[in-house]
Amino acid sequence: MPGNVLLLIIAIDAIIFRREFRTLSTLKVERDVQKTEMFVDDTVRVRLKLANNSLNTTGVLEVIEELPRGLRPLTMTSFRLRLSGTESSDLEYDAAAEEMGYLHFKKVIVRAFDRLGLFSSTLDFEMETCLRIFPKVPGSPSQGLLLDRSSPAFGGQAILYRRAGQDFSGIREYYPGDDHRLIAWKAMAKSSTHVPLTKEFEEERSLDFLFILQNRKSMSQGLPGRRKIDTCVGAALALAQQLQSNGDRFSILVGRERRIEKILGNPIRISEQIHDIPLDRDIGLDQFVDQVLGSTRTNSMIIVMTDAPFPSEVEVSELQKLKAAGHHVEIVLLETLTFTESSRRDDSTAQISKAFLRKREQYHFSEQVKLIRARGMHVHVATLNDVTARVIEAVNHGKGETAS
């Protein structure tokens, strides 16, 4: 008898759940994003709108938002609720951008449960939403020397020279990142629109700095926001801020769609142009070298940002061509292990394999450093936490070499 009662209860529960599941066919789900463009570390509020267009009550619903890589939840992204007939509900959560690029939301998952927890069903609501994330631009430099040597933002180093002599050349529109000391207040006051303006100067003497960023596939290694490419772009923007404030010319070379692209402008504009550089194919240093030799004047200082995870090698012979052409070349080589090592605890077999791979990578990396130095090139080893500091170090070293 008790068994028959239990079966009856389960049968009734199944009938009710079937009716409630049919109600889900009328469920409408929408995603509303507070903003679609922002910088790394900015936060965004996302609202999920659920509407029950049926007259019947739904069962217990679990709503799950699948966040794209590079977006970190700050609050819960899964919810439980029940909707009465024709009822609507707004579910909100906050998230922070961790890495640059285009981040794509794909779908919202809705799971329905019966009252006893015996039955469940899942529906996927496909909704494409795209966020455009720009790399973070460093703050404005201080007066005098561009940054104090103790500045933590630049790894305790600064570029050790002052602004070049300049001749006034005109007035132009002010862009974020321009030196605030050069704002043309009088010209702004006379303007009918009062748009911010800044004074522009022609340098009596300045240096050409070229930052080669070999954005091949291995640059994607690392955790969200701490990938090789993220740290390299951060270092490039920091360098751009400092050099342009000093009156020097700065540009970045990256690979895009089987060609080399040159990126110019102040750090804000560089951030806009570089945020979506591809990492889906290997691009050789020979392509960058050909571009430089064909378009860049001699006596430029070139910072080469690259990596060499096993079994790839640094194309030193290509970089020697730049040196032979009269350029000064400084190589910043990323130490792959500092980006790829995980804190996850593995079983003994996996640990043995991991130890072998680690030793192989260490040996390969040390051999690459020796090879570069044996060819008479300058190399600066950069780890996850000191990429910007090593880039500044490379600039200072190059400045000292060219001055001597």
PDB file of N, CA, C and O in Angstrom, residues 264-318:
ATOM      1  N   LEU A 264      50.404  53.874 -34.389  1.00  0.00           N
ATOM      2  CA  LEU A 264      50.924  55.152 -33.936  1.00  0.00           C
ATOM      3  C   LEU A 264      49.885  55.859 -33.074  1.00  0.00           C
ATOM      4  O   LEU A 264      48.733  55.431 -32.990  1.00  0.00           O
ATOM      5  N   GLY A 265      50.282  56.984 -32.471  1.00  0.00           N
ATOM      6  CA  GLY A 265      49.345  57.810 -31.729  1.00  0.00           C
ATOM      7  C   GLY A 265      49.649  57.843 -30.245  1.00  0.00           C
ATOM      8  O   GLY A 265      50.613  57.235 -29.763  1.00  0.00           O
ATOM      9  N   ASN A 266      48.803  58.573 -29.506  1.00  0.00           N
ATOM     10  CA  ASN A 266      48.982  58.610 -28.055  1.00  0.00           C
ATOM     11  C   ASN A 266      48.480  57.298 -27.455  1.00  0.00           C
ATOM     12  O   ASN A 266      47.858  56.485 -28.151  1.00  0.00           O
ATOM     13  N   PRO A 267      48.747  57.052 -26.174  1.00  0.00           N
ATOM     14  CA  PRO A 267      48.381  55.754 -25.578  1.00  0.00           C
ATOM     15  C   PRO A 267      46.904  55.381 -25.715  1.00  0.00           C
ATOM     16  O   PRO A 267      46.584  54.193 -25.894  1.00  0.00           O
ATOM     17  N   ILE A 268      46.006  56.368 -25.651  1.00  0.00           N
ATOM     18  CA  ILE A 268      44.581  56.063 -25.810  1.00  0.00           C
ATOM     19  C   ILE A 268      44.312  55.498 -27.200  1.00  0.00           C
ATOM     20  O   ILE A 268      43.617  54.484 -27.364  1.00  0.00           O
ATOM     21  N   ARG A 269      44.862  56.142 -28.202  1.00  0.00           N
ATOM     22  CA  ARG A 269      44.650  55.662 -29.574  1.00  0.00           C
ATOM     23  C   ARG A 269      45.331  54.318 -29.812  1.00  0.00           C
ATOM     24  O   ARG A 269      44.799  53.452 -30.517  1.00  0.00           O
ATOM     25  N   ILE A 270      46.507  54.145 -29.243  1.00  0.00           N
ATOM     26  CA  ILE A 270      47.180  52.846 -29.358  1.00  0.00           C
ATOM     27  C   ILE A 270      46.326  51.757 -28.729  1.00  0.00           C
ATOM     28  O   ILE A 270      46.170  50.662 -29.279  1.00  0.00           O
ATOM     29  N   SER A 271      45.757  52.033 -27.561  1.00  0.00           N
ATOM     30  CA  SER A 271      44.899  51.069 -26.881  1.00  0.00           C
ATOM     31  C   SER A 271      43.718  50.656 -27.759  1.00  0.00           C
ATOM     32  O   SER A 271      43.364  49.475 -27.834  1.00  0.00           O
ATOM     33  N   GLU A 272      43.127  51.628 -28.461  1.00  0.00           N
ATOM     34  CA  GLU A 272      41.987  51.339 -29.330  1.00  0.00           C
ATOM     35  C   GLU A 272      42.384  50.462 -30.510  1.00  0.00           C
ATOM     36  O   GLU A 272      41.600  49.626 -30.967  1.00  0.00           O
ATOM     37  N   GLN A 273      43.603  50.658 -31.018  1.00  0.00           N
ATOM     38  CA  GLN A 273      44.029  49.928 -32.216  1.00  0.00           C
ATOM     39  C   GLN A 273      44.593  48.541 -31.912  1.00  0.00           C
ATOM     40  O   GLN A 273      44.557  47.660 -32.773  1.00  0.00           O
ATOM     41  N   ILE A 274      45.102  48.351 -30.691  1.00  0.00           N
ATOM     42  CA  ILE A 274      45.840  47.122 -30.403  1.00  0.00           C
ATOM     43  C   ILE A 274      45.012  46.108 -29.631  1.00  0.00           C
ATOM     44  O   ILE A 274      45.434  44.962 -29.462  1.00  0.00           O
ATOM     45  N   HIS A 275      43.827  46.475 -29.188  1.00  0.00           N
ATOM     46  CA  HIS A 275      43.069  45.607 -28.269  1.00  0.00           C
ATOM     47  C   HIS A 275      42.644  44.282 -28.900  1.00  0.00           C
ATOM     48  O   HIS A 275      42.413  43.302 -28.193  1.00  0.00           O
ATOM     49  N   ASP A 276      42.563  44.243 -30.230  1.00  0.00           N
ATOM     50  CA  ASP A 276      42.041  43.041 -30.889  1.00  0.00           C
ATOM     51  C   ASP A 276      43.071  42.358 -31.779  1.00  0.00           C
ATOM     52  O   ASP A 276      42.707  41.662 -32.725  1.00  0.00           O
ATOM     53  N   ILE A 277      44.360  42.530 -31.467  1.00  0.00           N
ATOM     54  CA  ILE A 277      45.370  41.878 -32.314  1.00  0.00           C
ATOM     55  C   ILE A 277      45.202  40.360 -32.238  1.00  0.00           C
ATOM     56  O   ILE A 277      44.993  39.796 -31.173  1.00  0.00           O
ATOM     57  N   PRO A 278      45.295  39.670 -33.361  1.00  0.00           N
ATOM     58  CA  PRO A 278      45.046  38.226 -33.387  1.00  0.00           C
ATOM     59  C   PRO A 278      46.228  37.437 -32.833  1.00  0.00           C
ATOM     60  O   PRO A 278      47.375  37.861 -32.893  1.00  0.00           O
ATOM     61  N   LEU A 279      45.913  36.258 -32.306  1.00  0.00           N
ATOM     62  CA  LEU A 279      46.943  35.354 -31.778  1.00  0.00           C
ATOM     63  C   LEU A 279      46.731  33.940 -32.329  1.00  0.00           C
ATOM     64  O   LEU A 279      47.086  32.974 -31.675  1.00  0.00           O
ATOM     65  N   ASP A 280      46.190  33.844 -33.495  1.00  0.00           N
ATOM     66  CA  ASP A 280      45.788  32.533 -34.007  1.00  0.00           C
ATOM     67  C   ASP A 280      46.753  31.959 -35.045  1.00  0.00           C
ATOM     68  O   ASP A 280      46.449  30.955 -35.677  1.00  0.00           O
ATOM     69  N   ARG A 281      47.895  32.596 -35.255  1.00  0.00           N
ATOM     70  CA  ARG A 281      48.834  32.041 -36.221  1.00  0.00           C
ATOM     71  C   ARG A 281      50.246  32.468 -35.828  1.00  0.00           C
ATOM     72  O   ARG A 281      50.450  33.484 -35.168  1.00  0.00           O
ATOM     73  N   ASP A 282      51.220  31.671 -36.240  1.00  0.00           N
ATOM     74  CA  ASP A 282      52.615  32.032 -35.987  1.00  0.00           C
ATOM     75  C   ASP A 282      53.070  33.064 -37.020  1.00  0.00           C
ATOM     76  O   ASP A 282      52.786  32.939 -38.212  1.00  0.00           O
ATOM     77  N   ILE A 283      53.772  34.058 -36.529  1.00  0.00           N
ATOM     78  CA  ILE A 283      54.293  35.095 -37.408  1.00  0.00           C
ATOM     79  C   ILE A 283      55.777  35.256 -37.109  1.00  0.00           C
ATOM     80  O   ILE A 283      56.177  35.400 -35.949  1.00  0.00           O
ATOM     81  N   GLY A 284      56.605  35.146 -38.126  1.00  0.00           N
ATOM     82  CA  GLY A 284      58.048  35.133 -37.925  1.00  0.00           C
ATOM     83  C   GLY A 284      58.640  36.521 -37.782  1.00  0.00           C
ATOM     84  O   GLY A 284      58.103  37.512 -38.306  1.00  0.00           O
ATOM     85  N   LEU A 285      59.778  36.592 -37.085  1.00  0.00           N
ATOM     86  CA  LEU A 285      60.471  37.868 -36.940  1.00  0.00           C
ATOM     87  C   LEU A 285      60.984  38.373 -38.290  1.00  0.00           C
ATOM     88  O   LEU A 285      61.209  39.579 -38.456  1.00  0.00           O
ATOM     89  N   ASP A 286      61.172  37.470 -39.246  1.00  0.00           N
ATOM     90  CA  ASP A 286      61.656  37.903 -40.562  1.00  0.00           C
ATOM     91  C   ASP A 286      60.690  38.885 -41.225  1.00  0.00           C
ATOM     92  O   ASP A 286      61.107  39.814 -41.919  1.00  0.00           O
ATOM     93  N   GLN A 287      59.383  38.697 -40.983  1.00  0.00           N
ATOM     94  CA  GLN A 287      58.406  39.610 -41.563  1.00  0.00           C
ATOM     95  C   GLN A 287      58.524  41.007 -40.942  1.00  0.00           C
ATOM     96  O   GLN A 287      58.410  42.026 -41.631  1.00  0.00           O
ATOM     97  N   PHE A 288      58.752  41.052 -39.632  1.00  0.00           N
ATOM     98  CA  PHE A 288      58.937  42.337 -38.967  1.00  0.00           C
ATOM     99  C   PHE A 288      60.217  43.019 -39.461  1.00  0.00           C
ATOM    100  O   PHE A 288      60.235  44.230 -39.708  1.00  0.00           O
ATOM    101  N   VAL A 289      61.276  42.234 -39.581  1.00  0.00           N
ATOM    102  CA  VAL A 289      62.562  42.786 -40.004  1.00  0.00           C
ATOM    103  C   VAL A 289      62.458  43.377 -41.411  1.00  0.00           C
ATOM    104  O   VAL A 289      62.958  44.482 -41.679  1.00  0.00           O
ATOM    105  N   ASP A 290      61.808  42.661 -42.311  1.00  0.00           N
ATOM    106  CA  ASP A 290      61.638  43.173 -43.679  1.00  0.00           C
ATOM    107  C   ASP A 290      60.885  44.497 -43.667  1.00  0.00           C
ATOM    108  O   ASP A 290      61.211  45.420 -44.428  1.00  0.00           O
ATOM    109  N   GLN A 291      59.855  44.594 -42.811  1.00  0.00           N
ATOM    110  CA  GLN A 291      59.079  45.830 -42.715  1.00  0.00           C
ATOM    111  C   GLN A 291      59.951  46.988 -42.215  1.00  0.00           C
ATOM    112  O   GLN A 291      59.908  48.099 -42.750  1.00  0.00           O
ATOM    113  N   VAL A 292      60.749  46.719 -41.183  1.00  0.00           N
ATOM    114  CA  VAL A 292      61.605  47.769 -40.609  1.00  0.00           C
ATOM    115  C   VAL A 292      62.648  48.227 -41.620  1.00  0.00           C
ATOM    116  O   VAL A 292      62.862  49.431 -41.825  1.00  0.00           O
ATOM    117  N   LEU A 293      63.312  47.284 -42.259  1.00  0.00           N
ATOM    118  CA  LEU A 293      64.372  47.636 -43.211  1.00  0.00           C
ATOM    119  C   LEU A 293      63.830  48.419 -44.402  1.00  0.00           C
ATOM    120  O   LEU A 293      64.544  49.223 -45.007  1.00  0.00           O
ATOM    121  N   GLY A 294      62.573  48.193 -44.727  1.00  0.00           N
ATOM    122  CA  GLY A 294      61.993  48.873 -45.883  1.00  0.00           C
ATOM    123  C   GLY A 294      61.363  50.210 -45.574  1.00  0.00           C
ATOM    124  O   GLY A 294      61.058  50.974 -46.496  1.00  0.00           O
ATOM    125  N   SER A 295      61.154  50.529 -44.272  1.00  0.00           N
ATOM    126  CA  SER A 295      60.389  51.748 -43.994  1.00  0.00           C
ATOM    127  C   SER A 295      60.914  52.602 -42.851  1.00  0.00           C
ATOM    128  O   SER A 295      60.430  53.708 -42.650  1.00  0.00           O
ATOM    129  N   THR A 296      61.884  52.121 -42.079  1.00  0.00           N
ATOM    130  CA  THR A 296      62.324  52.842 -40.888  1.00  0.00           C
ATOM    131  C   THR A 296      63.727  53.381 -41.087  1.00  0.00           C
ATOM    132  O   THR A 296      64.617  52.657 -41.540  1.00  0.00           O
ATOM    133  N   ARG A 297      63.906  54.637 -40.682  1.00  0.00           N
ATOM    134  CA  ARG A 297      65.224  55.241 -40.832  1.00  0.00           C
ATOM    135  C   ARG A 297      66.214  54.596 -39.865  1.00  0.00           C
ATOM    136  O   ARG A 297      65.822  54.013 -38.858  1.00  0.00           O
ATOM    137  N   THR A 298      67.498  54.751 -40.168  1.00  0.00           N
ATOM    138  CA  THR A 298      68.530  54.166 -39.310  1.00  0.00           C
ATOM    139  C   THR A 298      68.632  54.936 -37.991  1.00  0.00           C
ATOM    140  O   THR A 298      68.024  55.994 -37.821  1.00  0.00           O
ATOM    141  N   ASN A 299      69.430  54.382 -37.085  1.00  0.00           N
ATOM    142  CA  ASN A 299      69.625  54.973 -35.760  1.00  0.00           C
ATOM    143  C   ASN A 299      68.363  54.964 -34.915  1.00  0.00           C
ATOM    144  O   ASN A 299      68.220  55.770 -33.998  1.00  0.00           O
ATOM    145  N   SER A 300      67.440  54.079 -35.209  1.00  0.00           N
ATOM    146  CA  SER A 300      66.267  53.904 -34.363  1.00  0.00           C
ATOM    147  C   SER A 300      66.596  52.930 -33.246  1.00  0.00           C
ATOM    148  O   SER A 300      67.434  52.034 -33.403  1.00  0.00           O
ATOM    149  N   MET A 301      65.913  53.087 -32.115  1.00  0.00           N
ATOM    150  CA  MET A 301      66.048  52.107 -31.050  1.00  0.00           C
ATOM    151  C   MET A 301      64.863  51.149 -31.138  1.00  0.00           C
ATOM    152  O   MET A 301      63.713  51.572 -31.106  1.00  0.00           O
ATOM    153  N   ILE A 302      65.159  49.867 -31.254  1.00  0.00           N
ATOM    154  CA  ILE A 302      64.119  48.856 -31.471  1.00  0.00           C
ATOM    155  C   ILE A 302      64.066  47.919 -30.269  1.00  0.00           C
ATOM    156  O   ILE A 302      65.074  47.293 -29.914  1.00  0.00           O
ATOM    157  N   ILE A 303      62.892  47.833 -29.657  1.00  0.00           N
ATOM    158  CA  ILE A 303      62.642  46.891 -28.568  1.00  0.00           C
ATOM    159  C   ILE A 303      61.863  45.721 -29.148  1.00  0.00           C
ATOM    160  O   ILE A 303      60.767  45.906 -29.695  1.00  0.00           O
ATOM    161  N   VAL A 304      62.419  44.529 -29.081  1.00  0.00           N
ATOM    162  CA  VAL A 304      61.774  43.329 -29.627  1.00  0.00           C
ATOM    163  C   VAL A 304      61.199  42.510 -28.478  1.00  0.00           C
ATOM    164  O   VAL A 304      61.935  42.010 -27.628  1.00  0.00           O
ATOM    165  N   MET A 305      59.887  42.390 -28.461  1.00  0.00           N
ATOM    166  CA  MET A 305      59.206  41.613 -27.425  1.00  0.00           C
ATOM    167  C   MET A 305      58.790  40.268 -28.014  1.00  0.00           C
ATOM    168  O   MET A 305      57.972  40.203 -28.928  1.00  0.00           O
ATOM    169  N   THR A 306      59.375  39.182 -27.491  1.00  0.00           N
ATOM    170  CA  THR A 306      59.098  37.868 -28.055  1.00  0.00           C
ATOM    171  C   THR A 306      59.190  36.801 -26.976  1.00  0.00           C
ATOM    172  O   THR A 306      59.504  37.089 -25.815  1.00  0.00           O
ATOM    173  N   ASP A 307      58.884  35.578 -27.354  1.00  0.00           N
ATOM    174  CA  ASP A 307      59.022  34.427 -26.460  1.00  0.00           C
ATOM    175  C   ASP A 307      59.614  33.276 -27.266  1.00  0.00           C
ATOM    176  O   ASP A 307      59.761  33.361 -28.485  1.00  0.00           O
ATOM    177  N   ALA A 308      59.955  32.197 -26.574  1.00  0.00           N
ATOM    178  CA  ALA A 308      60.534  31.039 -27.269  1.00  0.00           C
ATOM    179  C   ALA A 308      60.213  29.762 -26.515  1.00  0.00           C
ATOM    180  O   ALA A 308      61.112  29.046 -26.068  1.00  0.00           O
ATOM    181  N   PRO A 309      58.918  29.439 -26.362  1.00  0.00           N
ATOM    182  CA  PRO A 309      58.587  28.181 -25.683  1.00  0.00           C
ATOM    183  C   PRO A 309      59.066  26.990 -26.515  1.00  0.00           C
ATOM    184  O   PRO A 309      59.092  27.052 -27.741  1.00  0.00           O
ATOM    185  N   PHE A 310      59.455  25.922 -25.832  1.00  0.00           N
ATOM    186  CA  PHE A 310      59.944  24.726 -26.528  1.00  0.00           C
ATOM    187  C   PHE A 310      58.903  24.263 -27.539  1.00  0.00           C
ATOM    188  O   PHE A 310      57.719  24.177 -27.226  1.00  0.00           O
ATOM    189  N   PRO A 311      59.281  23.947 -28.785  1.00  0.00           N
ATOM    190  CA  PRO A 311      60.644  23.887 -29.330  1.00  0.00           C
ATOM    191  C   PRO A 311      61.013  25.102 -30.193  1.00  0.00           C
ATOM    192  O   PRO A 311      61.964  25.037 -30.951  1.00  0.00           O
ATOM    193  N   SER A 312      60.247  26.188 -30.110  1.00  0.00           N
ATOM    194  CA  SER A 312      60.519  27.344 -30.967  1.00  0.00           C
ATOM    195  C   SER A 312      61.817  28.035 -30.564  1.00  0.00           C
ATOM    196  O   SER A 312      62.283  27.886 -29.429  1.00  0.00           O
ATOM    197  N   GLU A 313      62.376  28.789 -31.481  1.00  0.00           N
ATOM    198  CA  GLU A 313      63.640  29.472 -31.237  1.00  0.00           C
ATOM    199  C   GLU A 313      63.530  30.933 -31.668  1.00  0.00           C
ATOM    200  O   GLU A 313      62.744  31.281 -32.544  1.00  0.00           O
ATOM    201  N   VAL A 314      64.335  31.783 -31.047  1.00  0.00           N
ATOM    202  CA  VAL A 314      64.404  33.188 -31.425  1.00  0.00           C
ATOM    203  C   VAL A 314      65.213  33.305 -32.714  1.00  0.00           C
ATOM    204  O   VAL A 314      66.307  32.750 -32.820  1.00  0.00           O
ATOM    205  N   GLU A 315      64.680  34.018 -33.686  1.00  0.00           N
ATOM    206  CA  GLU A 315      65.351  34.180 -34.977  1.00  0.00           C
ATOM    207  C   GLU A 315      66.418  35.270 -34.857  1.00  0.00           C
ATOM    208  O   GLU A 315      66.260  36.384 -35.370  1.00  0.00           O
ATOM    209  N   VAL A 316      67.509  34.945 -34.200  1.00  0.00           N
ATOM    210  CA  VAL A 316      68.555  35.922 -33.908  1.00  0.00           C
ATOM    211  C   VAL A 316      69.182  36.462 -35.191  1.00  0.00           C
ATOM    212  O   VAL A 316      69.494  37.655 -35.306  1.00  0.00           O
ATOM    213  N   SER A 317      69.366  35.606 -36.172  1.00  0.00           N
ATOM    214  CA  SER A 317      70.010  36.039 -37.422  1.00  0.00           C
ATOM    215  C   SER A 317      69.205  37.144 -38.102  1.00  0.00           C
ATOM    216  O   SER A 317      69.783  38.034 -38.745  1.00  0.00           O
ATOM    217  N   GLU A 318      67.874  37.095 -37.967  1.00  0.00           N
ATOM    218  CA  GLU A 318      67.039  38.149 -38.547  1.00  0.00           C
ATOM    219  C   GLU A 318      67.253  39.466 -37.823  1.00  0.00           C
ATOM    220  O   GLU A 318      67.347  40.528 -38.441  1.00  0.00           O
TER     221      GLU A 318
END
